[in-house]
CSV table of N, CA and C in Angstrom, one decimal:
chain,number,residue,atom,x,y,z
A,1,MET,N,-40.0,8.1,108.4
A,1,MET,CA,-39.6,7.1,107.7
A,1,MET,C,-40.4,6.7,106.7
A,2,PRO,N,-41.2,7.5,106.0
A,2,PRO,CA,-42.1,6.6,104.6
A,2,PRO,C,-41.9,6.1,103.7
A,3,PHE,N,-42.6,5.3,103.6
A,3,PHE,CA,-42.3,4.1,102.3
A,3,PHE,C,-43.1,4.7,100.9
A,4,VAL,N,-43.2,5.5,100.2
A,4,VAL,CA,-43.8,5.3,99.4
A,4,VAL,C,-43.9,5.2,98.4
A,5,ARG,N,-45.6,4.0,97.9
A,5,ARG,CA,-45.1,3.6,96.3
A,5,ARG,C,-46.6,4.6,95.2
A,6,ILE,N,-46.3,5.0,93.9
A,6,ILE,CA,-47.1,5.3,93.8
A,6,ILE,C,-47.3,4.4,91.7
A,7,ASP,N,-47.9,4.9,91.9
A,7,ASP,CA,-48.6,3.8,90.5
A,7,ASP,C,-49.9,4.8,89.2
A,8,LEU,N,-49.5,4.1,88.6
A,8,LEU,CA,-50.0,5.2,87.6
A,8,LEU,C,-49.9,4.9,85.8
A,9,SER,N,-49.8,5.6,85.0
A,9,SER,CA,-50.6,4.8,83.4
A,9,SER,C,-49.1,5.5,82.9
A,10,LYS,N,-48.4,4.5,81.9
A,10,LYS,CA,-47.0,4.6,81.0
A,10,LYS,C,-48.0,6.1,80.2
A,11,LYS,N,-49.1,6.3,80.0
A,11,LYS,CA,-48.9,6.9,79.5
A,11,LYS,C,-48.5,8.6,79.7
A,12,HIS,N,-48.4,8.5,81.6
A,12,HIS,CA,-47.3,10.0,82.1
A,12,HIS,C,-46.0,9.8,81.7
A,13,PRO,N,-46.0,10.4,80.7
A,13,PRO,CA,-44.3,10.1,80.7
A,13,PRO,C,-43.1,9.9,82.3
A,14,THR,N,-42.1,9.8,81.7
A,14,THR,CA,-41.6,9.9,83.1
A,14,THR,C,-41.0,10.7,83.8
A,15,ASP,N,-41.2,11.9,83.6
A,15,ASP,CA,-40.3,12.8,84.2
A,15,ASP,C,-42.1,12.9,85.4
A,16,PHE,N,-42.9,13.4,84.2
A,16,PHE,CA,-44.3,13.2,85.1
A,16,PHE,C,-44.8,12.7,86.2
A,17,ALA,N,-43.8,11.6,86.0
A,17,ALA,CA,-43.9,10.0,87.1
A,17,ALA,C,-43.5,10.9,89.4
A,18,GLN,N,-42.3,11.6,88.2
A,18,GLN,CA,-40.8,11.8,89.3
A,18,GLN,C,-41.2,13.1,90.1
A,19,GLN,N,-41.9,13.7,89.1
A,19,GLN,CA,-42.8,15.2,89.4
A,19,GLN,C,-44.3,14.8,90.9
A,20,VAL,N,-44.7,13.8,90.4
A,20,VAL,CA,-45.8,13.5,91.4
A,20,VAL,C,-44.8,13.2,93.1
A,21,GLY,N,-44.1,12.5,92.8
A,21,GLY,CA,-42.2,12.2,93.9
A,21,GLY,C,-42.3,13.4,94.1
A,22,ASN,N,-42.4,13.8,93.8
A,22,ASN,CA,-41.2,15.0,94.6
A,22,ASN,C,-42.4,15.9,95.6
A,23,ILE,N,-43.7,16.4,94.5
A,23,ILE,CA,-45.4,16.9,94.9
A,23,ILE,C,-45.4,16.0,96.3
A,24,VAL,N,-45.4,14.7,96.7
A,24,VAL,CA,-45.6,13.6,97.7
A,24,VAL,C,-44.2,14.3,98.7
A,25,TYR,N,-43.6,14.1,98.6
A,25,TYR,CA,-42.2,14.3,99.4
A,25,TYR,C,-42.3,15.7,99.8
A,26,GLY,N,-42.2,16.6,99.3
A,26,GLY,CA,-42.9,18.0,99.5
A,26,GLY,C,-43.9,18.1,101.3
A,27,ALA,N,-45.1,17.7,100.6
A,27,ALA,CA,-46.2,17.7,101.0
A,27,ALA,C,-45.9,16.5,103.0
A,28,MET,N,-45.5,16.1,102.6
A,28,MET,CA,-44.8,14.4,103.5
A,28,MET,C,-43.5,16.0,104.7
A,29,ARG,N,-42.4,16.5,104.6
A,29,ARG,CA,-41.5,17.4,105.0
A,29,ARG,C,-42.8,18.0,105.4
A,30,GLU,N,-43.3,19.0,104.9
A,30,GLU,CA,-44.4,19.9,105.3
A,30,GLU,C,-45.4,19.9,106.0
A,31,HIS,N,-46.8,19.2,105.9
A,31,HIS,CA,-47.1,18.6,106.8
A,31,HIS,C,-47.4,18.1,107.5
A,32,ILE,N,-46.6,16.4,107.7
A,32,ILE,CA,-47.0,15.3,108.3
A,32,ILE,C,-45.3,15.4,109.6
A,33,ASN,N,-43.8,16.1,109.1
A,33,ASN,CA,-43.0,16.0,110.1
A,33,ASN,C,-42.2,14.6,109.7
A,34,VAL,N,-41.8,14.4,107.8
A,34,VAL,CA,-41.5,13.7,107.7
A,34,VAL,C,-39.4,14.5,107.7
A,35,PRO,N,-38.4,13.9,107.9
A,35,PRO,CA,-37.2,14.7,108.2
A,35,PRO,C,-37.1,14.9,106.2
A,36,GLU,N,-35.9,15.2,106.5
A,36,GLU,CA,-34.9,15.7,105.1
A,36,GLU,C,-34.1,14.8,104.6
A,37,ASP,N,-34.1,14.5,103.2
A,37,ASP,CA,-33.7,13.1,102.8
A,37,ASP,C,-33.9,12.1,103.2
A,38,ASP,N,-35.4,12.6,104.0
A,38,ASP,CA,-36.3,10.1,104.2
A,38,ASP,C,-37.3,10.7,102.9
A,39,LYS,N,-36.0,10.1,101.6
A,39,LYS,CA,-37.2,9.5,101.0
A,39,LYS,C,-36.6,8.8,99.7
A,40,PHE,N,-38.1,8.0,99.8
A,40,PHE,CA,-38.2,5.9,99.3
A,40,PHE,C,-39.6,5.8,99.1
A,41,GLN,N,-39.4,5.9,97.4
A,41,GLN,CA,-40.5,5.8,97.0
A,41,GLN,C,-40.1,5.2,96.1
A,42,VAL,N,-40.7,4.4,95.7
A,42,VAL,CA,-40.9,3.5,94.1
A,42,VAL,C,-42.1,4.0,93.2
A,43,ILE,N,-42.0,4.3,91.9
A,43,ILE,CA,-42.3,5.1,90.7
A,43,ILE,C,-42.6,3.2,90.2
A,44,THR,N,-44.1,3.1,90.0
A,44,THR,CA,-44.5,2.5,89.2
A,44,THR,C,-45.2,2.7,88.2
A,45,ARG,N,-45.3,2.6,86.4
A,45,ARG,CA,-46.5,2.8,85.8
A,45,ARG,C,-46.5,2.0,85.2
A,46,HIS,N,-47.4,1.4,84.3
A,46,HIS,CA,-48.2,0.7,83.7
A,46,HIS,C,-49.1,1.0,82.5
A,47,ASP,N,-49.0,-0.7,82.1
A,47,ASP,CA,-50.7,-0.7,81.2
A,47,ASP,C,-51.4,-0.1,81.9
A,48,SER,N,-51.7,1.1,81.0
A,48,SER,CA,-53.6,0.6,81.0
A,48,SER,C,-54.4,-0.5,82.6
A,49,ASN,N,-54.8,-1.8,81.6
A,49,ASN,CA,-54.5,-3.0,82.1
A,49,ASN,C,-54.3,-3.1,83.2
A,50,GLU,N,-53.4,-2.7,83.5
A,50,GLU,CA,-52.9,-3.4,84.6
A,50,GLU,C,-53.2,-2.8,86.0
A,51,LEU,N,-54.4,-1.1,85.5
A,51,LEU,CA,-54.9,-0.4,87.0
A,51,LEU,C,-55.8,-0.8,86.9
A,52,VAL,N,-56.8,-1.1,87.7
A,52,VAL,CA,-58.3,-2.3,87.3
A,52,VAL,C,-58.3,-0.7,88.4
A,53,ILE,N,-59.7,0.2,87.7
A,53,ILE,CA,-60.1,1.0,88.6
A,53,ILE,C,-62.3,0.5,88.4
A,54,PRO,N,-63.0,1.1,89.6
A,54,PRO,CA,-64.4,1.4,89.7
A,54,PRO,C,-64.4,2.7,88.2
A,55,LYS,N,-65.7,2.8,87.6
A,55,LYS,CA,-66.7,3.8,87.0
A,55,LYS,C,-66.5,5.3,88.4
A,56,SER,N,-66.8,4.6,89.5
A,56,SER,CA,-66.9,5.7,89.7
A,56,SER,C,-67.7,4.8,91.9
A,57,TYR,N,-67.1,5.7,92.6
A,57,TYR,CA,-66.8,5.5,94.0
A,57,TYR,C,-67.2,6.4,95.4
A,58,LEU,N,-68.5,5.9,95.9
A,58,LEU,CA,-68.9,7.2,96.3
A,58,LEU,C,-68.9,7.9,96.5
A,59,GLY,N,-69.4,8.0,94.5
A,59,GLY,CA,-69.7,9.9,94.4
A,59,GLY,C,-68.7,10.5,93.1
A,60,ILE,N,-67.2,9.3,93.2
A,60,ILE,CA,-66.7,10.0,92.2
A,60,ILE,C,-66.2,9.6,91.3
A,61,GLU,N,-65.5,10.1,89.9
A,61,GLU,CA,-66.1,9.1,88.7
A,61,GLU,C,-64.4,9.0,88.3
A,62,TYR,N,-63.8,7.8,88.4
A,62,TYR,CA,-62.2,7.8,87.5
A,62,TYR,C,-62.3,7.6,86.6
A,63,SER,N,-60.5,8.5,86.0
A,63,SER,CA,-61.1,8.2,84.6
A,63,SER,C,-59.2,7.0,84.9
A,64,GLU,N,-59.0,7.1,83.1
A,64,GLU,CA,-57.2,6.3,83.3
A,64,GLU,C,-55.9,6.5,83.5
A,65,ASP,N,-56.7,8.4,83.5
A,65,ASP,CA,-55.8,8.6,84.7
A,65,ASP,C,-55.4,9.2,85.9
A,66,ILE,N,-56.4,7.7,86.0
A,66,ILE,CA,-55.9,7.7,87.9
A,66,ILE,C,-54.5,7.9,88.5
A,67,ILE,N,-53.8,8.1,89.7
A,67,ILE,CA,-52.8,7.1,90.5
A,67,ILE,C,-53.3,7.3,91.5
A,68,PHE,N,-52.4,6.0,92.0
A,68,PHE,CA,-51.9,5.3,94.0
A,68,PHE,C,-51.4,6.1,94.2
A,69,ILE,N,-51.2,6.2,95.2
A,69,ILE,CA,-50.9,7.3,96.1
A,69,ILE,C,-50.5,6.2,97.8
A,70,GLN,N,-49.8,4.9,97.8
A,70,GLN,CA,-49.5,4.6,98.9
A,70,GLN,C,-48.7,5.1,99.9
A,71,VAL,N,-48.7,5.1,101.4
A,71,VAL,CA,-47.1,5.5,102.0
A,71,VAL,C,-47.8,5.1,103.3
A,72,THR,N,-46.6,4.1,103.4
A,72,THR,CA,-46.1,3.6,104.2
A,72,THR,C,-45.7,4.2,105.7
A,73,LEU,N,-46.5,3.9,107.7
A,73,LEU,CA,-46.0,5.8,107.7
A,73,LEU,C,-46.2,4.9,109.2
A,74,ASN,N,-45.5,6.2,110.6
A,74,ASN,CA,-45.4,4.8,111.6
A,74,ASN,C,-46.5,5.3,111.6
A,75,ALA,N,-47.4,4.8,112.7
A,75,ALA,CA,-48.4,5.7,113.6
A,75,ALA,C,-47.7,6.7,114.3
A,76,GLY,N,-49.4,7.1,114.0
A,76,GLY,CA,-49.4,8.9,115.8
A,76,GLY,C,-49.4,10.5,114.4
A,77,ARG,N,-50.1,10.2,113.6
A,77,ARG,CA,-50.1,11.9,113.2
A,77,ARG,C,-51.9,11.8,113.4
A,78,THR,N,-51.5,12.6,113.7
A,78,THR,CA,-53.6,13.4,114.3
A,78,THR,C,-53.9,13.7,112.8
A,79,THR,N,-55.7,13.4,113.0
A,79,THR,CA,-56.7,12.6,111.7
A,79,THR,C,-56.3,14.3,110.6
A,80,GLU,N,-56.2,16.3,112.0
A,80,GLU,CA,-56.6,16.9,110.5
A,80,GLU,C,-55.1,16.5,109.9
A,81,MET,N,-53.6,15.9,111.1
A,81,MET,CA,-52.6,16.1,110.3
A,81,MET,C,-52.7,15.8,108.7
A,82,LYS,N,-53.5,14.7,109.1
A,82,LYS,CA,-53.8,13.5,107.8
A,82,LYS,C,-54.4,14.3,106.7
A,83,LYS,N,-55.7,14.9,106.8
A,83,LYS,CA,-56.3,15.4,105.6
A,83,LYS,C,-55.6,16.6,105.1
A,84,VAL,N,-54.9,17.9,105.6
A,84,VAL,CA,-54.0,18.5,105.4
A,84,VAL,C,-52.6,17.8,104.8
A,85,PHE,N,-52.2,17.3,104.4
A,85,PHE,CA,-51.6,15.6,103.8
A,85,PHE,C,-52.4,16.1,102.6
A,86,TYR,N,-53.4,14.8,102.4
A,86,TYR,CA,-54.4,14.7,101.4
A,86,TYR,C,-54.3,15.9,100.7
A,87,LYS,N,-54.6,16.8,101.7
A,87,LYS,CA,-55.1,18.5,100.5
A,87,LYS,C,-54.0,18.2,99.7
A,88,ALA,N,-53.2,18.5,100.6
A,88,ALA,CA,-51.6,19.1,99.8
A,88,ALA,C,-51.0,18.3,98.6
A,89,ILE,N,-51.6,17.3,98.8
A,89,ILE,CA,-50.8,16.6,97.6
A,89,ILE,C,-52.0,16.4,96.7
A,90,CYS,N,-53.0,16.6,96.7
A,90,CYS,CA,-53.9,16.9,95.8
A,90,CYS,C,-53.7,18.8,95.3
A,91,ASP,N,-53.6,19.0,95.4
A,91,ASP,CA,-53.5,20.3,95.3
A,91,ASP,C,-52.2,20.7,94.5
A,92,GLY,N,-51.3,19.8,94.7
A,92,GLY,CA,-49.7,20.4,94.3
A,92,GLY,C,-50.0,19.6,92.3
A,93,ILE,N,-50.3,18.4,92.8
A,93,ILE,CA,-50.8,17.2,91.6
A,93,ILE,C,-51.7,18.3,90.3
A,94,VAL,N,-52.7,18.9,91.3
A,94,VAL,CA,-53.7,19.2,90.2
A,94,VAL,C,-52.9,21.0,89.6
A,95,GLU,N,-52.5,20.9,90.6
A,95,GLU,CA,-51.8,22.5,90.2
A,95,GLU,C,-51.0,22.4,89.6
A,96,ARG,N,-50.1,21.5,89.5
A,96,ARG,CA,-48.5,22.0,88.9
A,96,ARG,C,-48.5,21.2,86.7
A,97,LEU,N,-49.8,19.7,87.9
A,97,LEU,CA,-49.2,18.8,87.2
A,97,LEU,C,-51.4,17.8,85.2
A,98,LYS,N,-52.0,19.4,86.3
A,98,LYS,CA,-52.7,19.2,85.6
A,98,LYS,C,-53.7,18.3,84.7
A,99,VAL,N,-54.0,17.5,86.6
A,99,VAL,CA,-54.4,16.5,86.6
A,99,VAL,C,-56.3,16.2,87.6
A,100,ARG,N,-57.0,15.8,87.5
A,100,ARG,CA,-58.4,15.1,88.0
A,100,ARG,C,-58.1,15.8,89.5
A,101,PRO,N,-58.6,15.8,90.4
A,101,PRO,CA,-58.5,16.4,91.9
A,101,PRO,C,-59.7,15.0,92.0
A,102,GLN,N,-60.0,13.6,91.0
A,102,GLN,CA,-61.0,13.0,91.6
A,102,GLN,C,-60.4,11.6,91.4
A,103,ASP,N,-58.6,12.2,90.2
A,103,ASP,CA,-58.3,11.0,89.9
A,103,ASP,C,-56.8,10.6,90.7
A,104,ILE,N,-56.7,11.5,91.7
A,104,ILE,CA,-55.4,11.3,93.3
A,104,ILE,C,-56.1,10.2,94.2
A,105,PHE,N,-55.4,9.2,94.1
A,105,PHE,CA,-56.2,8.6,94.8
A,105,PHE,C,-55.0,8.0,96.1
A,106,ILE,N,-55.2,8.4,97.4
A,106,ILE,CA,-54.6,8.3,98.6
A,106,ILE,C,-54.3,7.4,99.4
A,107,ASN,N,-54.3,6.0,99.9
A,107,ASN,CA,-54.0,5.4,100.6
A,107,ASN,C,-52.5,5.3,102.1
A,108,LEU,N,-53.2,5.6,103.5
A,108,LEU,CA,-52.1,5.5,104.5
A,108,LEU,C,-52.0,4.4,105.1
A,109,VAL,N,-50.9,3.5,105.1
A,109,VAL,CA,-50.4,2.2,106.2
A,109,VAL,C,-50.0,2.4,107.4
A,110,GLU,N,-50.6,3.1,108.8
A,110,GLU,CA,-49.2,3.2,110.1
A,110,GLU,C,-48.8,1.9,110.7
A,111,VAL,N,-47.9,1.7,110.2
A,111,VAL,CA,-47.4,1.0,111.1
A,111,VAL,C,-46.6,1.6,112.6
A,112,ASN,N,-46.2,0.1,113.3
A,112,ASN,CA,-45.3,0.7,114.9
A,112,ASN,C,-43.8,0.4,114.2
A,113,LYS,N,-42.9,2.1,114.6
A,113,LYS,CA,-41.7,1.6,114.2
A,113,LYS,C,-40.6,0.7,114.2
A,114,GLU,N,-40.8,-0.5,114.7
A,114,GLU,CA,-39.8,-1.3,115.4
A,114,GLU,C,-40.3,-2.4,113.8
A,115,ASN,N,-41.0,-2.3,113.0
A,115,ASN,CA,-41.8,-2.9,111.6
A,115,ASN,C,-40.6,-2.0,110.6
A,116,TRP,N,-39.5,-1.0,110.9
A,116,TRP,CA,-38.4,-1.4,109.8
A,116,TRP,C,-37.3,-1.8,110.1
A,117,SER,N,-36.8,-2.0,108.7
A,117,SER,CA,-35.4,-2.3,109.2
A,117,SER,C,-34.9,-1.5,108.2
A,118,PHE,N,-33.2,-0.5,108.5
A,118,PHE,CA,-33.8,0.4,107.4
A,118,PHE,C,-32.2,-0.1,105.9
A,119,GLY,N,-31.4,-0.8,106.5
A,119,GLY,CA,-30.6,-1.8,106.2
A,119,GLY,C,-30.1,-2.3,107.4
A,120,ASN,N,-29.0,-3.1,106.1
A,120,ASN,CA,-27.3,-4.1,107.8
A,120,ASN,C,-28.4,-5.1,108.5
A,121,GLY,N,-29.9,-5.3,107.7
A,121,GLY,CA,-31.1,-6.7,108.6
A,121,GLY,C,-31.0,-5.9,110.3
A,122,GLU,N,-30.8,-4.7,110.6
A,122,GLU,CA,-31.0,-4.5,111.7
A,122,GLU,C,-32.8,-3.4,111.8
A,123,MET,N,-32.5,-3.7,113.6
A,123,MET,CA,-34.3,-2.7,113.7
A,123,MET,C,-33.9,-1.4,113.9
A,124,GLN,N,-33.2,-0.5,113.4
A,124,GLN,CA,-32.8,0.9,113.7
A,124,GLN,C,-33.6,1.2,115.2
A,125,TYR,N,-34.9,1.3,115.1
A,125,TYR,CA,-36.0,2.0,116.2
A,125,TYR,C,-36.2,0.7,116.8
A,126,ALA,N,-35.6,-0.4,117.3
A,126,ALA,CA,-36.5,-1.2,118.1
A,126,ALA,C,-36.6,-0.3,119.3
A,127,PRO,N,-37.4,-1.0,119.8
A,127,PRO,CA,-37.7,-0.2,121.6
A,127,PRO,C,-36.9,-1.0,122.8
A,128,LYS,N,-36.7,0.0,123.5
A,128,LYS,CA,-35.7,0.1,124.6
A,128,LYS,C,-35.9,-0.5,125.3
A,129,ASP,N,-35.0,-1.0,125.9
A,129,ASP,CA,-35.8,-2.6,126.9
A,129,ASP,C,-35.6,-1.6,128.5
C-alpha cells in the first residue's frame, strides 16, 4: 500500500519519469514486500526553479538532474530492508537511466495502517475490535 511521489525536472522526457516509477515499483515488490498491483504513484515534472536544492549536503554534491522520491508506507520494515530498498532504486536508476547516484534522493514516511483509505470513504485496514 505504498503511495509514491516522484518529483524531477521537466528536462527529463516523460518516458524517463515513467521509467523511474517502474524502477521504484520493482524495488518495492522485490525488497519491501509490496503486493502485485499495489502501484499508486504521482509523478510530477517541474521547471528548474521549482526544485530547490543545496549545492551539497552531508558531503554529497547535487545537480539539476536530481530526482526526489518519497514513499509513504506502513511502518514495520527493518533498517536492513530499507537499506537494500534504497540501493535497489539507486542502482536501477543509475544503470538504466544513467543518472548520477548523488542525484537520487529518497525519503520514507511510515504510517500506521489505519491512516489509509483506498476509496469509498472507508478505512480498509481498520483495527479489529
